[in-house]
Coordinates of C-alpha atoms and ligand atoms in Angstrom, one line a residue:
M483 CA 122.7 103.9 103.7
W484 CA 119.1 104.2 104.4
V485 CA 117.6 101.0 104.7
R486 CA 114.7 99.8 102.3
K487 CA 112.6 99.1 106.0
R488 CA 113.8 99.1 109.3
V489 CA 112.8 96.2 112.3
D490 CA 110.5 99.1 113.9
I491 CA 111.3 98.0 117.8
G492 CA 114.1 99.6 120.0
W493 CA 116.8 98.5 121.6
S494 CA 114.7 99.1 125.1
D495 CA 111.7 97.0 124.3
L496 CA 114.7 94.3 122.5
T497 CA 116.2 94.5 126.4
A498 CA 112.5 94.0 127.8
A499 CA 111.6 91.2 125.3
L500 CA 114.2 88.9 126.5
A501 CA 113.6 90.2 130.3
H502 CA 109.7 88.5 129.6
C503 CA 110.6 85.5 128.4
A504 CA 112.5 85.2 131.4
L505 CA 109.6 86.0 133.5
P506 CA 106.8 85.3 131.4
G507 CA 103.8 85.6 134.2
S508 CA 100.7 84.0 133.2
R509 CA 99.6 83.3 129.6
A510 CA 96.0 84.0 130.4
T511 CA 96.6 87.3 132.9
R512 CA 98.2 88.7 129.9
A513 CA 96.1 87.9 127.3
A514 CA 93.5 89.4 129.7
E515 CA 95.3 92.6 130.2
L516 CA 96.0 92.7 126.4
E517 CA 93.3 92.3 125.1
R518 CA 91.1 95.0 127.7
L519 CA 93.5 97.4 126.8
W520 CA 93.1 96.8 123.2
S521 CA 88.8 97.1 123.6
H522 CA 87.0 98.1 126.5
A523 CA 84.2 96.0 125.0
G524 CA 85.6 92.5 125.9
D525 CA 85.7 91.6 121.8
A526 CA 89.4 91.6 120.9
I527 CA 91.5 88.3 120.8
A528 CA 95.3 88.1 121.2
C529 CA 96.8 86.0 118.8
L530 CA 100.5 84.5 118.0
S531 CA 100.2 86.5 114.0
V532 CA 97.3 87.3 112.3
R533 CA 96.9 84.6 109.8
S534 CA 96.8 82.5 113.1
G535 CA 93.7 84.8 114.1
F536 CA 92.0 84.2 110.6
D537 CA 92.5 80.7 110.5
L538 CA 91.1 80.6 114.3
W539 CA 87.9 82.2 113.1
L540 CA 87.7 80.8 110.0
S541 CA 87.6 77.2 112.0
A542 CA 84.9 78.9 114.6
I543 CA 82.3 80.1 112.0
N544 CA 82.8 76.8 110.3
L545 CA 81.8 77.8 106.7
P546 CA 80.5 75.1 103.9
A547 CA 83.0 73.9 101.3
G548 CA 82.9 75.7 98.2
S549 CA 82.0 79.4 99.8
E550 CA 83.8 81.8 98.5
V551 CA 85.6 84.4 100.2
L552 CA 85.7 87.8 97.8
V553 CA 88.8 89.2 98.9
S554 CA 90.6 92.7 97.9
A555 CA 93.4 91.6 95.0
I556 CA 96.5 92.5 96.9
T557 CA 97.5 90.5 99.9
I558 CA 100.0 87.9 101.1
P559 CA 99.8 84.7 99.4
D560 CA 99.5 82.7 102.8
M561 CA 95.8 84.9 103.2
L562 CA 95.0 82.3 100.1
R563 CA 96.2 79.1 101.3
I564 CA 94.6 79.7 104.5
I565 CA 91.2 80.6 102.8
Q566 CA 91.9 77.7 100.6
D567 CA 93.1 75.2 103.1
H568 CA 89.2 76.2 104.8
G569 CA 87.6 74.2 102.0
L570 CA 87.4 78.0 100.4
V571 CA 87.3 80.0 97.0
A572 CA 89.0 83.1 96.8
V573 CA 87.8 85.2 94.4
P574 CA 89.9 88.7 93.8
V575 CA 88.0 92.2 94.0
D576 CA 90.2 94.7 91.5
I577 CA 91.8 97.9 93.6
D578 CA 91.7 101.4 92.2
P579 CA 95.2 102.5 92.5
D580 CA 94.9 106.1 93.2
H581 CA 93.0 104.6 96.3
L582 CA 94.5 101.6 96.4
A583 CA 90.7 101.2 97.6
V584 CA 88.3 97.9 96.8
D585 CA 86.4 99.4 92.9
P586 CA 82.7 98.7 93.2
A587 CA 82.0 97.7 90.1
S588 CA 83.9 94.5 91.0
L589 CA 82.5 93.9 94.1
E590 CA 79.3 93.5 92.5
Q591 CA 80.8 91.3 89.4
G592 CA 82.4 89.0 92.1
L593 CA 79.2 88.0 94.0
S594 CA 78.0 84.7 93.1
P595 CA 75.2 82.8 95.1
R596 CA 78.3 81.0 96.5
T597 CA 79.7 84.3 98.1
R598 CA 79.5 84.3 102.1
A599 CA 81.9 86.7 103.1
I600 CA 84.7 90.3 102.9
L601 CA 87.7 90.2 103.2
V602 CA 89.3 93.7 102.7
A603 CA 93.0 94.5 103.3
H604 CA 94.0 98.6 104.1
L605 CA 97.6 98.1 102.4
F606 CA 100.6 100.4 102.9
G607 CA 99.3 102.6 105.1
T608 CA 96.9 104.0 104.0
R609 CA 93.2 103.4 105.2
Q610 CA 89.3 103.2 102.4
P611 CA 86.4 103.8 104.3
L612 CA 83.9 100.8 104.9
E613 CA 80.3 102.5 104.4
T614 CA 79.8 101.2 100.7
I615 CA 81.2 97.8 101.0
A616 CA 79.1 97.7 104.7
Q617 CA 76.5 98.3 102.6
F618 CA 77.0 96.3 100.2
A619 CA 78.2 93.3 102.7
R620 CA 74.6 93.7 104.5
R621 CA 72.4 93.6 101.2
H622 CA 73.9 90.4 100.3
D623 CA 74.4 88.7 104.0
L624 CA 77.8 88.1 103.4
L625 CA 80.4 88.6 106.4
L626 CA 82.7 91.6 106.8
I627 CA 86.9 90.7 107.4
E628 CA 89.5 93.7 107.6
D629 CA 92.6 93.0 107.5
C630 CA 94.4 96.4 108.9
A631 CA 98.1 94.4 109.3
Q632 CA 99.3 97.4 107.8
A633 CA 97.3 100.5 109.0
F634 CA 98.5 100.6 113.0
V635 CA 97.6 104.2 114.3
G636 CA 98.1 102.7 117.8
T637 CA 94.5 102.4 120.0
S638 CA 92.9 105.3 118.2
F639 CA 91.5 102.9 115.7
T640 CA 91.3 99.4 116.5
G641 CA 88.8 99.0 113.8
D642 CA 85.9 99.4 112.0
S643 CA 82.8 99.9 114.0
E644 CA 81.3 97.9 110.4
A645 CA 83.0 95.5 109.8
D646 CA 82.9 91.9 111.9
V647 CA 86.1 91.5 112.0
S648 CA 89.0 93.9 112.4
M649 CA 93.0 92.1 112.5
F650 CA 96.5 94.0 113.4
S651 CA 99.5 92.8 113.0
F652 CA 102.2 93.2 115.4
G653 CA 104.6 90.4 113.0
P654 CA 108.5 92.2 112.7
I655 CA 107.8 93.8 109.7
K656 CA 104.9 95.9 111.3
T657 CA 104.2 99.0 113.0
A658 CA 105.4 98.7 116.3
T659 CA 106.1 95.8 116.0
A660 CA 106.1 93.1 119.2
L661 CA 108.0 90.4 116.4
G662 CA 104.4 88.5 116.5
G663 CA 101.6 88.3 117.8
A664 CA 98.0 90.0 116.5
L665 CA 95.2 91.5 118.3
L666 CA 91.6 90.7 116.5
R667 CA 88.0 92.5 116.9
V668 CA 85.3 90.0 116.4
D669 CA 81.7 91.5 117.1
D670 CA 79.8 88.3 117.3
K671 CA 80.2 87.0 121.0
Q672 CA 78.8 83.5 120.2
V673 CA 81.6 83.0 117.6
R674 CA 84.1 84.6 119.8
D675 CA 83.8 82.1 122.0
A676 CA 83.9 79.3 119.4
M677 CA 87.4 80.7 118.5
R678 CA 88.6 81.1 121.7
Q679 CA 87.7 77.8 122.8
V680 CA 89.6 76.0 119.4
L681 CA 92.3 78.7 120.2
A682 CA 92.7 77.1 124.1
S683 CA 93.0 73.8 122.3
Q684 CA 96.2 74.3 120.8
P685 CA 99.6 74.0 121.6
L686 CA 101.5 76.6 123.4
H687 CA 104.0 79.4 121.6
S688 CA 107.1 78.9 123.9
S689 CA 108.7 81.7 125.2
W690 CA 111.6 79.7 124.6
T691 CA 110.8 79.7 120.9
Y692 CA 109.6 83.5 121.2
A693 CA 113.1 84.4 122.5
R694 CA 115.4 83.1 120.3
R695 CA 113.1 85.0 116.9
V696 CA 114.3 88.3 120.2
L697 CA 118.1 86.6 119.5
K698 CA 117.3 86.5 115.9
Y699 CA 116.1 90.4 114.8
T700 CA 117.9 91.8 117.4
G701 CA 121.1 90.9 115.2
I702 CA 119.2 92.0 112.0
K703 CA 118.2 95.2 113.9
F704 CA 122.0 95.7 114.5
L705 CA 123.2 94.7 111.1
T706 CA 121.0 97.3 109.2
G707 CA 121.9 100.2 111.4
R708 CA 122.5 102.6 108.6
L709 CA 126.5 101.9 108.8
S710 CA 126.4 98.3 109.8
Y711 CA 123.6 98.4 106.3
A712 CA 126.2 99.4 104.0
A713 CA 129.1 97.7 105.0
V714 CA 127.1 94.7 104.9
F715 CA 124.8 95.6 101.5
H716 CA 128.0 96.3 99.4
T717 CA 130.0 93.3 100.7
W718 CA 127.1 90.9 99.8
Q719 CA 126.6 93.1 96.6
A720 CA 130.6 91.9 96.3
L721 CA 130.3 88.5 96.7
G722 CA 127.8 88.4 93.8
R723 CA 124.7 88.1 95.8
D724 CA 120.8 89.9 95.5
P725 CA 120.6 92.5 98.7
D726 CA 116.8 91.5 98.1
Q727 CA 117.5 87.8 99.2
L728 CA 119.8 88.4 102.8
V729 CA 117.1 91.7 103.8
N730 CA 113.3 90.0 103.2
G731 CA 114.3 85.9 103.1
A732 CA 115.5 86.7 106.8
V733 CA 112.2 88.4 107.4
R734 CA 109.5 86.0 105.8
G735 CA 107.5 84.3 109.4
F736 CA 106.3 80.5 109.9
A737 CA 108.4 80.6 105.7
G738 CA 108.6 76.5 105.5
P739 CA 107.6 73.7 105.8
G740 CA 105.4 72.6 108.4
F741 CA 102.8 75.7 108.2
F742 CA 99.4 75.0 109.7
Q743 CA 101.1 73.6 112.5
R744 CA 103.4 76.3 113.3
I745 CA 100.4 79.1 112.7
R746 CA 98.5 77.2 114.9
R747 CA 100.2 77.2 118.4
Q748 CA 98.4 80.1 121.3
P749 CA 100.7 83.1 121.9
A750 CA 103.2 82.6 124.2
A751 CA 103.0 84.6 127.9
S752 CA 105.9 86.8 127.1
L753 CA 104.9 87.8 123.8
L754 CA 101.8 89.3 125.0
A755 CA 103.5 91.1 127.5
V756 CA 105.9 93.2 124.6
M757 CA 102.2 93.5 122.6
R758 CA 101.1 95.5 125.5
R759 CA 104.8 96.9 126.2
R760 CA 104.7 98.2 122.0
I761 CA 101.0 99.6 122.6
T762 CA 101.0 101.4 125.6
R763 CA 104.3 103.3 124.4
F764 CA 103.2 103.9 121.2
S765 CA 104.0 107.2 120.2
R766 CA 100.9 109.2 118.5
E767 CA 103.2 111.8 117.5
R768 CA 106.1 110.0 115.8
I769 CA 102.7 108.4 113.6
A770 CA 102.2 112.0 112.8
R771 CA 105.2 112.6 111.7
R772 CA 105.6 109.4 109.2
G773 CA 102.0 110.5 107.6
E774 CA 103.3 114.0 107.8
N775 CA 106.9 113.0 106.0
G776 CA 105.2 111.0 103.1
Q777 CA 103.4 113.7 102.5
F778 CA 106.0 116.3 101.7
L779 CA 107.7 113.4 99.7
L780 CA 105.3 113.0 98.0
D781 CA 105.4 116.5 97.0
Q782 CA 109.1 116.7 96.6
L783 CA 108.3 113.7 93.5
R784 CA 106.2 116.3 91.8
G785 CA 103.9 114.2 90.2
A786 CA 107.7 112.5 88.0
L787 CA 106.0 108.7 89.1
V788 CA 102.5 107.8 91.2
S789 CA 102.4 106.4 94.0
P790 CA 99.8 104.1 94.3
G791 CA 97.3 105.5 97.1
W792 CA 98.0 108.6 97.5
A793 CA 95.1 110.3 97.0
S794 CA 93.6 108.1 100.2
A795 CA 92.1 109.8 102.8
E796 CA 93.8 108.4 105.8
H797 CA 97.2 107.5 104.8
T798 CA 100.4 107.1 107.3
Y799 CA 102.7 106.1 104.9
W800 CA 103.7 102.4 106.4
V801 CA 105.9 102.3 103.5
F802 CA 106.3 104.5 99.9
P803 CA 105.4 102.6 97.1
V804 CA 106.2 104.4 93.5
L805 CA 105.1 102.4 89.9
V806 CA 107.7 102.8 87.6
D807 CA 107.9 100.8 84.3
E808 CA 112.0 100.6 84.2
S809 CA 112.5 99.0 88.5
S810 CA 115.9 98.2 87.3
R811 CA 117.3 101.7 86.9
L812 CA 115.7 103.5 89.3
I813 CA 116.5 101.1 91.8
A814 CA 120.4 101.8 91.1
A815 CA 119.7 105.5 90.3
L816 CA 119.0 105.2 94.5
R817 CA 121.4 102.9 95.4
Q818 CA 124.4 104.8 94.4
A819 CA 122.7 108.0 96.0
G820 CA 123.0 106.2 99.1
F821 CA 118.6 104.6 99.0
D822 CA 118.4 101.2 99.4
G823 CA 115.1 101.3 97.1
S824 CA 113.9 98.0 96.4
S825 CA 111.4 95.9 94.8
A826 CA 111.3 92.9 96.4
H827 CA 107.7 92.2 98.9
S828 CA 106.2 89.6 100.1
M829 CA 102.6 90.3 98.6
C830 CA 100.9 88.8 95.4
V831 CA 97.5 89.2 93.0
V832 CA 94.6 87.1 93.6
P833 CA 94.4 85.3 91.2
P834 CA 90.7 84.4 89.8
P835 CA 89.1 80.9 90.5
A836 CA 89.9 78.9 87.0
D837 CA 85.7 79.3 86.3
R838 CA 85.9 82.5 87.0
P839 CA 88.8 84.3 84.1
E840 CA 86.3 87.6 83.4
Q841 CA 87.5 88.2 87.7
R842 CA 91.1 89.0 86.7
A843 CA 92.4 92.1 88.8
V844 CA 93.6 94.1 85.9
M845 CA 94.0 96.8 88.2
A846 CA 96.3 95.1 90.5
E847 CA 97.8 93.3 88.1
N848 CA 98.8 96.2 86.3
I849 CA 100.7 97.7 89.9
L850 CA 101.9 95.2 91.7
P851 CA 105.2 94.6 89.5
R852 CA 105.2 97.9 88.8
I853 CA 105.7 99.2 92.7
V854 CA 109.9 100.5 94.1
Y855 CA 109.7 100.8 97.4
L856 CA 111.5 103.9 98.4
P857 CA 113.7 103.6 101.7
Y858 CA 111.3 105.6 104.2
C859 CA 110.8 105.9 108.2
S860 CA 109.6 108.4 110.2
A861 CA 113.6 109.4 111.0
L862 CA 114.0 110.4 107.6
P863 CA 115.6 114.1 107.5
R864 CA 113.4 116.2 105.1
Y865 CA 116.7 117.0 103.2
E866 CA 117.2 113.1 102.7
M867 CA 114.2 113.3 101.2
E868 CA 114.7 116.1 98.8
R869 CA 117.4 114.8 98.0
M870 CA 115.9 111.6 96.9
A871 CA 113.2 113.1 95.5
A872 CA 115.5 114.4 93.1
V873 CA 117.0 111.4 92.5
V874 CA 113.5 109.5 91.4
R875 CA 112.5 113.0 89.2
A876 CA 115.5 112.8 87.6
V877 CA 114.7 109.3 86.0
A878 CA 111.5 109.6 85.4
E879 CA 112.3 112.5 83.8
S880 CA 114.5 110.1 81.7
S881 CA 112.9 107.9 80.5
E882 CA 110.2 108.7 78.0
N883 CA 107.4 106.4 78.9
Q884 CA 106.9 107.1 82.8
S885 CA 103.3 108.3 84.3
R886 CA 103.8 111.2 84.3
S887 CA 100.8 113.5 86.3
P888 CA 99.2 111.3 89.3
V889 CA 96.2 113.3 88.2
I890 CA 96.3 112.1 84.6
A891 CA 98.0 109.1 84.9
A892 CA 97.3 105.8 86.5
A893 CA 93.2 105.7 86.8
P894 CA 91.9 105.7 83.2
Q895 CA 94.5 104.6 81.9
L896 CA 94.5 101.3 83.4
S897 CA 90.7 101.3 83.9
S898 CA 90.2 101.5 80.4
S899 CA 93.3 98.8 79.5
G900 CA 94.9 97.2 82.0
Q901 CA 97.9 97.6 80.4
A902 CA 100.9 99.9 81.0
R903 CA 101.6 102.0 78.0
Ligands
PLP1358 C1 101.5 91.0 107.6 C2 100.8 91.0 107.0 C3 99.2 90.3 106.8 C4 99.6 89.0 108.1 O1 100.1 89.4 109.2 P1 100.8 88.2 110.6 O2 100.3 89.1 111.4 O3 101.9 88.2 110.3 O4 100.2 87.2 109.6 C5 98.8 89.6 106.7 N1 97.8 90.3 106.1 C6 98.6 91.7 105.5 C7 98.1 92.7 104.5 C8 100.0 91.9 105.9 O5 100.8 92.9 104.7

């Protein structure tokens, strides 16, 4: 069975991670090495996670309570929780389904006298150009933060020069994961110094805690091998359980109580060493192949279903989403054919503040609940992609009410009424 999402780490990395846990070395040295690797400009900061880094940055800039942050409409709920915890208000900015880029009209409309910053997430492996948003930010004196958690491509892109902050994640479901960790580039030296000061006061995430995490994911990697996953999946289903809970529940970071206490930690030396290893050994060919394969799969779908982000000029297909009205039918057909498609995910649409209902992100609300993720990785051979695409096309063709072509499908329909047909 083709697994929905692999933990992108090798056995040798896991072994090396355990070795680093046993002999972690100096935290300060590890951090300096890693930060220099990420950026020669001295503007990088290594953190325990993107959430930790974002929280740290908000602590350092200390915006007045009640300030508003314009947030591109699809993100993970924790980002909103962090914004709220700093006394700030998240205001959604809608995104266009074809490019997954911020909608300029919604950006204009979201602006208020209290707006101080814009947080833009690049989704699913796409990367949206920031020029227009940056111009808008300059015009209105706003800070611009880009969330590149899903857009890692190695050291060839470590953040847009237009952004004040660029954040990359090495969390468990991300490309080239270190099973945790994040790298931020922060433009303003004063802010950076303030962040370092706060970070130094935080308790340490120990190598022991990290070692436990490495062991947990060693188990998960074993169970999500192609053959073992089929066995586990079918057993779990036979027990009447939902496979989504099995996989997605297991890989959520910082779940449970004490969220802020757990993200506000300095990364362990061992974790920093593993991040460095993942970056230095990262294969550009592999990510290029992932992008080409994504394009191949898109072509094979022949417009039967829309893949949000399909029109983005930069797309490495971290995941492969398609839009479908009856997701359960598609998922059942895929699973029958040995493809573990899933609609489970950990993202949300940013809700508008109570007094700004007009800022509802209608397009985002329309696409997110209709997404099915096709199982997808750079190891998927072309003949299997052809077979999977045939399953998808058959389901789409047998159902009357699906959007046909990417060109005529998503954009006009969605933006005019905001409703699925
Ligand atoms: C994964 C993810 C994050 C969080 O990254 P962590 O390093 O796990 O905190 C934030 N934003 C987006 C869009 C993500 O996909």
